Amino acid sequence: MNSPGENSSRRWRLVLGAAAEPELGGLGGADDVAVDRALGALYNTGDEPTSGKRSAGLGDSAPRVARWLGDIRTYFPSSVVEVMQRDAIDRLQLTELLLEPELLAAVEPDVHLVGTLLSLNRVMPETTKATARTVVERVVREIEQRIATHTRTAVSGALNRAARISRPRARDIDWDRTIRKNLANYLPEHRTVVPERLVGYGRNTQAVRRDVVLAIDQSGSMAASVVYASVFGAVLASMRALRTSLVVFDTEVVDLTDLLTDPVDVLFGTQLGGGTDINRALAYCQTLIARPADTLFVLISDLYEGGIRAEMLRRVHAMRESGVQVVVLLALSDDGAPAFDHDNAAALAALGVPAFACTPDRFPDLLAVALDRGDVRSWADVNAGKP
């Protein structure tokens, strides 16, 4: 058993690579050597400890990369594997190799890999598309399992609260709101409230109560948000009390509502990359809004506008004035604080539309607040960016 000092030296040696071996000593077991080799192929400078030049260690061989992918899955937990894969794609230009089915099958699927595959969709050979679809579907189903139940529960509760009726059945009485509505009828001598008006929940789930329009910026920096938003869109579309539309845009606008029965189809209908014309997307989305007072419009964008900024702001203002509830998310992902256009975010805030980032796990609660016509700004002040 290694002492704490030996474990510390070992960890630092693995972090710093072969260049630190004279000071920290060598590695003992075969597993440590294998771990060091896997790290060195991605992060270290080469085989010579004194070399100061960085170089890619995986080369251009797909079999060699596949072996490396197998090694890191053997020696590291999946969360670390995902980070190392992402670094390998960024640092060693392995994007083209992802077009090979054998290599793609060896990769640990995650949201960022899905984003990379979607950006390659138009150049992907037919031999790879089936494998790529399997990888994307696996990630999508994992996200669905993570968010679907919470989303349906939160949204259904909000819709029921929004459909309050004044003559509810006993089981449908909202006692909290009933008491608050009748506080003026409090009888001190009896220490009770005499309710003149009952407030209850409506239960007719067959009717479409609210319209939801999701507009998703599909520029390259929004890849993770596109994945999560597409899955949320499919979940919302499965709820009969909502009429859900999903639009993706860069400098063009594409309505993918007809594909919402399968979020995998939605994702393969996107084209990550390119510029951004938010104003053009808003102009199209305005044509989808038939019941402004019953519509929730969610714009997911980093707000780097390539179109006409003044027109974009005017359209948001017009939506708000017509009764549409507008929510702007700078990101819908777990990636931490996003980069975004601060001037446009400030301009939207001045219009009464706060712009903030939201994690996928918090998004169902945000939807519930918005559909219940609650105070989204206050919710964002407390919850925005939290996991």
CSV table of C-alpha atoms in Angstrom, one decimal:
chain,number,residue,atom,x,y,z
A,1,MET,CA,0.0,0.0,0.0
A,2,ASN,CA,1.4,3.4,-1.0
A,3,SER,CA,1.9,6.1,1.5
A,4,PRO,CA,0.0,9.4,1.1
A,5,GLY,CA,3.3,11.0,-0.1
A,6,GLU,CA,3.9,8.3,-2.7
A,7,ASN,CA,0.3,8.7,-3.9
A,8,SER,CA,0.7,12.4,-4.2
A,9,SER,CA,3.9,12.0,-6.2
A,10,ARG,CA,2.3,9.4,-8.5
A,11,ARG,CA,-0.6,11.7,-9.2
A,12,TRP,CA,1.6,14.7,-10.0
A,13,ARG,CA,3.8,12.5,-12.2
A,14,LEU,CA,0.7,11.4,-14.2
A,15,VAL,CA,-0.4,15.0,-14.4
A,16,LEU,CA,2.9,16.5,-15.4
A,17,GLY,CA,4.1,13.7,-17.7
A,18,ALA,CA,7.5,12.3,-18.3
A,19,ALA,CA,9.2,15.7,-18.0
A,20,ALA,CA,8.6,15.5,-14.2
A,21,GLU,CA,10.1,12.0,-13.7
A,22,PRO,CA,13.6,13.1,-12.5
A,23,GLU,CA,12.0,15.0,-9.6
A,24,LEU,CA,9.0,12.8,-8.8
A,25,GLY,CA,10.3,9.3,-9.8
A,26,GLY,CA,9.0,6.7,-12.2
A,27,LEU,CA,5.8,4.9,-12.3
A,28,GLY,CA,5.4,1.5,-10.7
A,29,GLY,CA,2.7,-0.8,-12.1
A,30,ALA,CA,1.7,-1.7,-15.6
A,31,ASP,CA,-1.7,0.1,-15.2
A,32,ASP,CA,0.1,3.4,-14.3
A,33,VAL,CA,2.3,3.1,-17.4
A,34,ALA,CA,-0.8,2.5,-19.5
A,35,VAL,CA,-2.6,5.5,-18.0
A,36,ASP,CA,0.5,7.6,-18.6
A,37,ARG,CA,0.6,6.5,-22.2
A,38,ALA,CA,-3.0,7.3,-22.8
A,39,LEU,CA,-2.6,10.8,-21.2
A,40,GLY,CA,0.7,11.4,-23.0
A,41,ALA,CA,-0.8,10.6,-26.4
A,42,LEU,CA,-3.2,13.5,-25.9
A,43,TYR,CA,-1.5,16.0,-23.6
A,44,ASN,CA,2.2,15.3,-23.3
A,45,THR,CA,5.1,16.5,-25.5
A,46,GLY,CA,6.5,13.2,-26.7
A,47,ASP,CA,8.7,10.4,-25.6
A,48,GLU,CA,11.7,12.4,-24.4
A,49,PRO,CA,11.3,13.8,-20.9
A,50,THR,CA,13.3,16.9,-21.8
A,51,SER,CA,11.3,17.8,-24.9
A,52,GLY,CA,9.6,21.1,-24.7
A,53,LYS,CA,7.7,20.9,-27.9
A,54,ARG,CA,4.0,19.9,-27.9
A,55,SER,CA,2.9,17.4,-30.6
A,56,ALA,CA,-0.1,15.3,-31.3
A,57,GLY,CA,0.4,11.7,-30.1
A,58,LEU,CA,-2.4,9.8,-31.8
A,59,GLY,CA,-1.3,10.2,-35.4
A,60,ASP,CA,-3.6,9.8,-38.4
A,61,SER,CA,-4.3,6.1,-38.0
A,62,ALA,CA,-8.0,5.2,-37.2
A,63,PRO,CA,-7.0,1.8,-35.6
A,64,ARG,CA,-4.5,3.6,-33.4
A,65,VAL,CA,-7.2,6.1,-32.3
A,66,ALA,CA,-9.6,3.2,-31.7
A,67,ARG,CA,-7.1,1.5,-29.4
A,68,TRP,CA,-6.6,4.7,-27.5
A,69,LEU,CA,-10.3,5.2,-27.1
A,70,GLY,CA,-10.5,1.6,-25.6
A,71,ASP,CA,-7.6,2.4,-23.3
A,72,ILE,CA,-9.2,5.5,-21.8
A,73,ARG,CA,-12.5,3.7,-21.3
A,74,THR,CA,-10.6,1.1,-19.4
A,75,TYR,CA,-8.7,3.4,-17.0
A,76,PHE,CA,-10.9,6.4,-16.6
A,77,PRO,CA,-14.6,7.0,-15.5
A,78,SER,CA,-17.0,8.0,-18.2
A,79,SER,CA,-17.1,11.6,-17.2
A,80,VAL,CA,-13.3,11.9,-17.7
A,81,VAL,CA,-13.5,9.9,-20.9
A,82,GLU,CA,-16.0,12.4,-22.4
A,83,VAL,CA,-13.6,15.3,-21.5
A,84,MET,CA,-10.6,13.5,-23.0
A,85,GLN,CA,-12.6,12.7,-26.2
A,86,ARG,CA,-13.6,16.3,-26.5
A,87,ASP,CA,-10.0,17.5,-26.1
A,88,ALA,CA,-8.8,15.0,-28.6
A,89,ILE,CA,-11.3,16.2,-31.2
A,90,ASP,CA,-10.3,19.9,-30.5
A,91,ARG,CA,-6.5,19.4,-30.1
A,92,LEU,CA,-5.7,16.7,-32.5
A,93,GLN,CA,-8.1,17.4,-35.3
A,94,LEU,CA,-9.8,14.0,-35.2
A,95,THR,CA,-13.1,15.3,-36.7
A,96,GLU,CA,-12.5,13.5,-40.0
A,97,LEU,CA,-11.8,10.2,-38.3
A,98,LEU,CA,-15.3,10.4,-36.7
A,99,LEU,CA,-16.7,9.7,-40.2
A,100,GLU,CA,-15.3,6.2,-40.0
A,101,PRO,CA,-18.0,3.8,-38.6
A,102,GLU,CA,-15.5,1.6,-36.8
A,103,LEU,CA,-14.0,4.5,-34.9
A,104,LEU,CA,-17.4,6.1,-34.2
A,105,ALA,CA,-18.6,2.9,-32.6
A,106,ALA,CA,-15.7,3.0,-30.1
A,107,VAL,CA,-16.5,6.5,-28.9
A,108,GLU,CA,-18.3,7.2,-25.6
A,109,PRO,CA,-21.4,9.1,-26.6
A,110,ASP,CA,-22.2,12.4,-25.0
A,111,VAL,CA,-24.0,15.7,-25.9
A,112,HIS,CA,-20.9,17.3,-27.3
A,113,LEU,CA,-20.1,14.3,-29.5
A,114,VAL,CA,-23.7,14.6,-30.8
A,115,GLY,CA,-23.0,18.3,-31.6
A,116,THR,CA,-19.9,17.3,-33.5
A,117,LEU,CA,-21.7,14.6,-35.5
A,118,LEU,CA,-24.6,17.0,-36.4
A,119,SER,CA,-22.1,19.5,-37.7
A,120,LEU,CA,-20.7,16.8,-40.0
A,121,ASN,CA,-24.1,15.6,-41.1
A,122,ARG,CA,-23.9,17.1,-44.5
A,123,VAL,CA,-20.5,15.6,-45.3
A,124,MET,CA,-21.0,12.3,-43.6
A,125,PRO,CA,-20.8,9.3,-45.9
A,126,GLU,CA,-23.7,6.9,-46.1
A,127,THR,CA,-21.6,4.1,-44.5
A,128,THR,CA,-21.3,6.2,-41.4
A,129,LYS,CA,-24.8,7.6,-41.1
A,130,ALA,CA,-26.4,4.5,-39.6
A,131,THR,CA,-23.7,4.4,-36.9
A,132,ALA,CA,-24.0,8.1,-36.2
A,133,ARG,CA,-27.7,7.9,-35.9
A,134,THR,CA,-27.3,5.1,-33.3
A,135,VAL,CA,-24.9,7.2,-31.3
A,136,VAL,CA,-27.2,10.2,-31.4
A,137,GLU,CA,-30.2,8.1,-30.5
A,138,ARG,CA,-28.5,6.6,-27.5
A,139,VAL,CA,-27.7,10.1,-26.1
A,140,VAL,CA,-31.2,11.4,-26.9
A,141,ARG,CA,-32.9,8.5,-25.1
A,142,GLU,CA,-30.6,9.1,-22.0
A,143,ILE,CA,-31.7,12.7,-22.0
A,144,GLU,CA,-35.3,11.8,-22.3
A,145,GLN,CA,-35.1,9.4,-19.3
A,146,ARG,CA,-33.5,12.3,-17.4
A,147,ILE,CA,-36.0,15.0,-18.1
A,148,ALA,CA,-39.3,13.6,-19.5
A,149,THR,CA,-41.1,12.7,-16.2
A,150,HIS,CA,-40.1,16.0,-14.5
A,151,THR,CA,-41.1,18.0,-17.5
A,152,ARG,CA,-44.6,16.4,-17.9
A,153,THR,CA,-45.3,16.7,-14.1
A,154,ALA,CA,-44.2,20.3,-13.9
A,155,VAL,CA,-46.0,21.4,-17.0
A,156,SER,CA,-49.2,19.5,-16.2
A,157,GLY,CA,-49.3,21.1,-12.8
A,158,ALA,CA,-48.8,24.5,-14.2
A,159,LEU,CA,-51.5,24.0,-16.8
A,160,ASN,CA,-53.9,22.7,-14.2
A,161,ARG,CA,-53.3,25.7,-12.0
A,162,ALA,CA,-53.7,28.0,-14.9
A,163,ALA,CA,-57.1,26.5,-15.7
A,164,ARG,CA,-58.6,27.4,-12.3
A,165,ILE,CA,-62.4,27.2,-12.0
A,166,SER,CA,-64.7,28.9,-9.6
A,167,ARG,CA,-67.0,25.9,-8.9
A,168,PRO,CA,-64.6,23.1,-8.5
A,169,ARG,CA,-65.4,19.6,-7.2
A,170,ALA,CA,-64.1,19.0,-3.7
A,171,ARG,CA,-61.1,17.0,-4.9
A,172,ASP,CA,-60.2,19.9,-7.3
A,173,ILE,CA,-60.2,22.7,-4.7
A,174,ASP,CA,-56.9,24.7,-4.4
A,175,TRP,CA,-57.2,25.4,-0.7
A,176,ASP,CA,-54.1,27.6,-0.5
A,177,ARG,CA,-55.5,30.0,-3.1
A,178,THR,CA,-59.0,29.7,-1.9
A,179,ILE,CA,-58.0,30.8,1.6
A,180,ARG,CA,-55.9,33.7,0.3
A,181,LYS,CA,-58.8,34.9,-1.9
A,182,ASN,CA,-61.1,34.9,1.1
A,183,LEU,CA,-59.0,36.4,3.8
A,184,ALA,CA,-61.4,39.3,4.1
A,185,ASN,CA,-64.0,36.9,5.4
A,186,TYR,CA,-61.9,35.8,8.3
A,187,LEU,CA,-64.1,35.4,11.5
A,188,PRO,CA,-61.8,36.0,14.6
A,189,GLU,CA,-64.4,34.6,17.0
A,190,HIS,CA,-64.4,31.3,15.2
A,191,ARG,CA,-60.8,31.5,14.0
A,192,THR,CA,-61.8,30.5,10.5
A,193,VAL,CA,-62.3,31.8,7.0
A,194,VAL,CA,-65.7,31.6,5.4
A,195,PRO,CA,-65.0,31.2,1.7
A,196,GLU,CA,-67.4,33.0,-0.6
A,197,ARG,CA,-65.4,31.9,-3.7
A,198,LEU,CA,-63.8,28.6,-4.2
A,199,VAL,CA,-60.7,28.4,-6.4
A,200,GLY,CA,-60.0,25.0,-8.1
A,201,TYR,CA,-58.0,23.3,-10.8
A,202,GLY,CA,-59.4,22.6,-14.2
A,203,ARG,CA,-59.0,19.0,-15.4
A,204,ASN,CA,-59.9,19.0,-19.0
A,205,THR,CA,-56.6,17.8,-20.5
A,206,GLN,CA,-58.2,17.2,-24.0
A,207,ALA,CA,-58.2,20.9,-25.0
A,208,VAL,CA,-55.1,22.7,-26.1
A,209,ARG,CA,-54.6,25.3,-23.4
A,210,ARG,CA,-51.3,26.9,-24.3
A,211,ASP,CA,-49.1,27.3,-27.4
A,212,VAL,CA,-45.4,27.0,-27.0
A,213,VAL,CA,-43.0,28.2,-29.7
A,214,LEU,CA,-39.3,27.2,-29.4
A,215,ALA,CA,-36.8,29.1,-31.5
A,216,ILE,CA,-33.3,27.6,-31.4
A,217,ASP,CA,-30.1,29.3,-32.6
A,218,GLN,CA,-28.2,26.5,-34.4
A,219,SER,CA,-24.9,28.4,-34.7
A,220,GLY,CA,-21.9,26.2,-33.8
A,221,SER,CA,-21.5,27.6,-30.3
A,222,MET,CA,-25.1,26.5,-29.4
A,223,ALA,CA,-24.6,22.8,-30.1
A,224,ALA,CA,-25.4,21.4,-26.7
A,225,SER,CA,-28.4,23.7,-26.4
A,226,VAL,CA,-29.8,22.5,-29.7
A,227,VAL,CA,-29.6,18.9,-28.5
A,228,TYR,CA,-31.4,19.5,-25.2
A,229,ALA,CA,-34.0,21.9,-26.7
A,230,SER,CA,-34.9,19.3,-29.4
A,231,VAL,CA,-35.5,16.7,-26.8
A,232,PHE,CA,-37.6,19.1,-24.7
A,233,GLY,CA,-39.5,20.0,-27.8
A,234,ALA,CA,-40.4,16.4,-28.4
A,235,VAL,CA,-41.5,15.9,-24.8
A,236,LEU,CA,-43.7,19.0,-24.9
A,237,ALA,CA,-45.2,18.0,-28.3
A,238,SER,CA,-46.3,14.7,-26.7
A,239,MET,CA,-48.6,16.6,-24.3
A,240,ARG,CA,-52.1,17.2,-25.8
A,241,ALA,CA,-52.7,20.3,-23.7
A,242,LEU,CA,-49.9,22.1,-25.5
A,243,ARG,CA,-49.5,23.0,-29.2
A,244,THR,CA,-45.7,23.0,-29.6
A,245,SER,CA,-43.8,24.4,-32.6
A,246,LEU,CA,-40.0,24.1,-33.0
A,247,VAL,CA,-38.0,26.3,-35.3
A,248,VAL,CA,-34.2,26.3,-35.8
A,249,PHE,CA,-32.3,29.1,-37.4
A,250,ASP,CA,-28.9,30.5,-38.5
A,251,THR,CA,-29.2,32.9,-41.4
A,252,GLU,CA,-32.0,30.6,-42.7
A,253,VAL,CA,-35.1,29.5,-40.8
A,254,VAL,CA,-36.3,25.9,-40.7
A,255,ASP,CA,-39.6,24.8,-39.1
A,256,LEU,CA,-39.1,21.2,-37.7
A,257,THR,CA,-42.4,20.9,-36.0
A,258,ASP,CA,-43.5,18.0,-38.2
A,259,LEU,CA,-40.5,16.0,-36.9
A,260,LEU,CA,-41.3,16.4,-33.2
A,261,THR,CA,-42.5,12.9,-32.8
A,262,ASP,CA,-38.8,11.8,-32.8
A,263,PRO,CA,-36.1,14.2,-31.5
A,264,VAL,CA,-33.5,12.2,-33.4
A,265,ASP,CA,-35.2,13.2,-36.6
A,266,VAL,CA,-35.3,16.8,-35.4
A,267,LEU,CA,-31.5,16.8,-34.7
A,268,PHE,CA,-30.7,15.4,-38.1
A,269,GLY,CA,-32.8,18.2,-39.5
A,270,THR,CA,-30.5,20.8,-38.0
A,271,GLN,CA,-27.3,22.2,-39.6
A,272,LEU,CA,-24.9,23.4,-36.9
A,273,GLY,CA,-22.7,26.3,-37.8
A,274,GLY,CA,-23.0,29.4,-39.9
A,275,GLY,CA,-24.2,32.9,-39.1
A,276,THR,CA,-27.1,34.1,-37.1
A,277,ASP,CA,-30.2,36.1,-38.1
A,278,ILE,CA,-32.4,36.3,-35.0
A,279,ASN,CA,-34.6,39.0,-36.5
A,280,ARG,CA,-35.5,36.7,-39.5
A,281,ALA,CA,-36.3,33.9,-37.1
A,282,LEU,CA,-38.5,36.2,-35.0
A,283,ALA,CA,-40.4,37.3,-38.1
A,284,TYR,CA,-41.2,33.7,-39.0
A,285,CYS,CA,-42.2,32.8,-35.4
A,286,GLN,CA,-44.6,35.7,-35.3
A,287,THR,CA,-46.6,34.0,-38.1
A,288,LEU,CA,-47.0,31.0,-35.8
A,289,ILE,CA,-48.6,32.9,-33.0
A,290,ALA,CA,-52.4,32.9,-33.3
A,291,ARG,CA,-53.3,33.3,-29.6
A,292,PRO,CA,-50.8,35.8,-28.2
A,293,ALA,CA,-52.3,35.8,-24.7
A,294,ASP,CA,-52.0,32.0,-24.5
A,295,THR,CA,-48.5,31.7,-26.1
A,296,LEU,CA,-45.1,31.1,-24.5
A,297,PHE,CA,-42.3,32.0,-26.9
A,298,VAL,CA,-38.8,30.7,-25.9
A,299,LEU,CA,-35.8,32.0,-27.8
A,300,ILE,CA,-32.6,30.0,-27.2
A,301,SER,CA,-29.6,32.0,-28.5
A,302,ASP,CA,-26.4,33.6,-27.4
A,303,LEU,CA,-27.8,36.8,-29.0
A,304,TYR,CA,-24.9,37.5,-31.4
A,305,GLU,CA,-27.1,39.0,-34.0
A,306,GLY,CA,-26.0,39.2,-37.6
A,307,GLY,CA,-29.3,40.5,-38.8
A,308,ILE,CA,-31.0,43.9,-38.1
A,309,ARG,CA,-30.7,44.5,-34.4
A,310,ALA,CA,-33.3,47.3,-34.1
A,311,GLU,CA,-35.8,45.1,-35.9
A,312,MET,CA,-35.1,42.2,-33.6
A,313,LEU,CA,-35.7,44.3,-30.5
A,314,ARG,CA,-38.9,45.8,-32.1
A,315,ARG,CA,-40.3,42.3,-32.8
A,316,VAL,CA,-39.6,41.2,-29.2
A,317,HIS,CA,-41.4,44.4,-27.9
A,318,ALA,CA,-44.3,43.7,-30.3
A,319,MET,CA,-44.7,40.2,-29.0
A,320,ARG,CA,-44.7,41.4,-25.4
A,321,GLU,CA,-47.2,44.1,-26.1
A,322,SER,CA,-49.6,41.6,-27.8
A,323,GLY,CA,-49.6,39.4,-24.7
A,324,VAL,CA,-47.0,36.8,-25.6
A,325,GLN,CA,-44.9,35.6,-22.7
A,326,VAL,CA,-41.3,35.8,-24.0
A,327,VAL,CA,-38.4,33.9,-22.4
A,328,VAL,CA,-34.8,34.2,-23.7
A,329,LEU,CA,-32.2,31.6,-22.7
A,330,LEU,CA,-28.6,32.3,-23.5
A,331,ALA,CA,-27.9,28.6,-23.2
A,332,LEU,CA,-29.8,25.4,-22.3
A,333,SER,CA,-26.9,23.2,-21.2
A,334,ASP,CA,-24.7,22.0,-18.4
A,335,ASP,CA,-21.6,23.8,-19.8
A,336,GLY,CA,-21.5,26.6,-17.3
A,337,ALA,CA,-21.6,30.3,-17.9
A,338,PRO,CA,-22.0,30.9,-21.7
A,339,ALA,CA,-20.5,33.6,-23.9
A,340,PHE,CA,-23.2,36.0,-25.2
A,341,ASP,CA,-23.8,39.5,-26.5
A,342,HIS,CA,-24.1,41.6,-23.3
A,343,ASP,CA,-25.5,44.6,-25.1
A,344,ASN,CA,-28.4,42.7,-26.6
A,345,ALA,CA,-29.1,41.0,-23.3
A,346,ALA,CA,-29.3,44.4,-21.6
A,347,ALA,CA,-31.6,45.7,-24.3
A,348,LEU,CA,-33.9,42.8,-23.9
A,349,ALA,CA,-33.9,43.3,-20.1
A,350,ALA,CA,-34.9,46.9,-20.6
A,351,LEU,CA,-37.9,45.6,-22.6
A,352,GLY,CA,-38.9,43.4,-19.6
A,353,VAL,CA,-37.4,40.2,-21.0
A,354,PRO,CA,-34.5,38.9,-18.9
A,355,ALA,CA,-32.0,36.8,-20.7
A,356,PHE,CA,-30.2,34.1,-18.7
A,357,ALA,CA,-28.7,30.6,-19.0
A,358,CYS,CA,-30.6,27.5,-17.7
A,359,THR,CA,-29.5,24.0,-17.1
A,360,PRO,CA,-31.7,21.1,-18.5
A,361,ASP,CA,-32.6,19.9,-15.0
A,362,ARG,CA,-34.0,23.4,-14.1
A,363,PHE,CA,-35.8,24.0,-17.4
A,364,PRO,CA,-39.0,22.0,-16.5
A,365,ASP,CA,-39.4,24.3,-13.4
A,366,LEU,CA,-38.9,27.4,-15.6
A,367,LEU,CA,-41.5,26.1,-18.0
A,368,ALA,CA,-43.9,25.6,-15.1
A,369,VAL,CA,-43.4,29.2,-13.9
A,370,ALA,CA,-43.8,30.6,-17.4
A,371,LEU,CA,-46.9,28.6,-18.2
A,372,ASP,CA,-48.5,29.6,-14.9
A,373,ARG,CA,-47.8,33.2,-15.9
A,374,GLY,CA,-45.4,33.6,-12.9
A,375,ASP,CA,-42.5,36.0,-12.4
A,376,VAL,CA,-39.8,34.6,-14.7
A,377,ARG,CA,-37.4,37.4,-13.7
A,378,SER,CA,-37.6,36.5,-10.0
A,379,TRP,CA,-37.2,32.8,-10.8
A,380,ALA,CA,-34.1,33.5,-12.9
A,381,ASP,CA,-32.6,35.7,-10.1
A,382,VAL,CA,-32.8,32.6,-7.8
A,383,ASN,CA,-32.2,29.7,-10.1
A,384,ALA,CA,-30.5,30.8,-13.3
A,385,GLY,CA,-27.3,28.8,-14.0
A,386,LYS,CA,-27.8,26.4,-11.1
A,387,PRO,CA,-27.5,22.6,-11.8
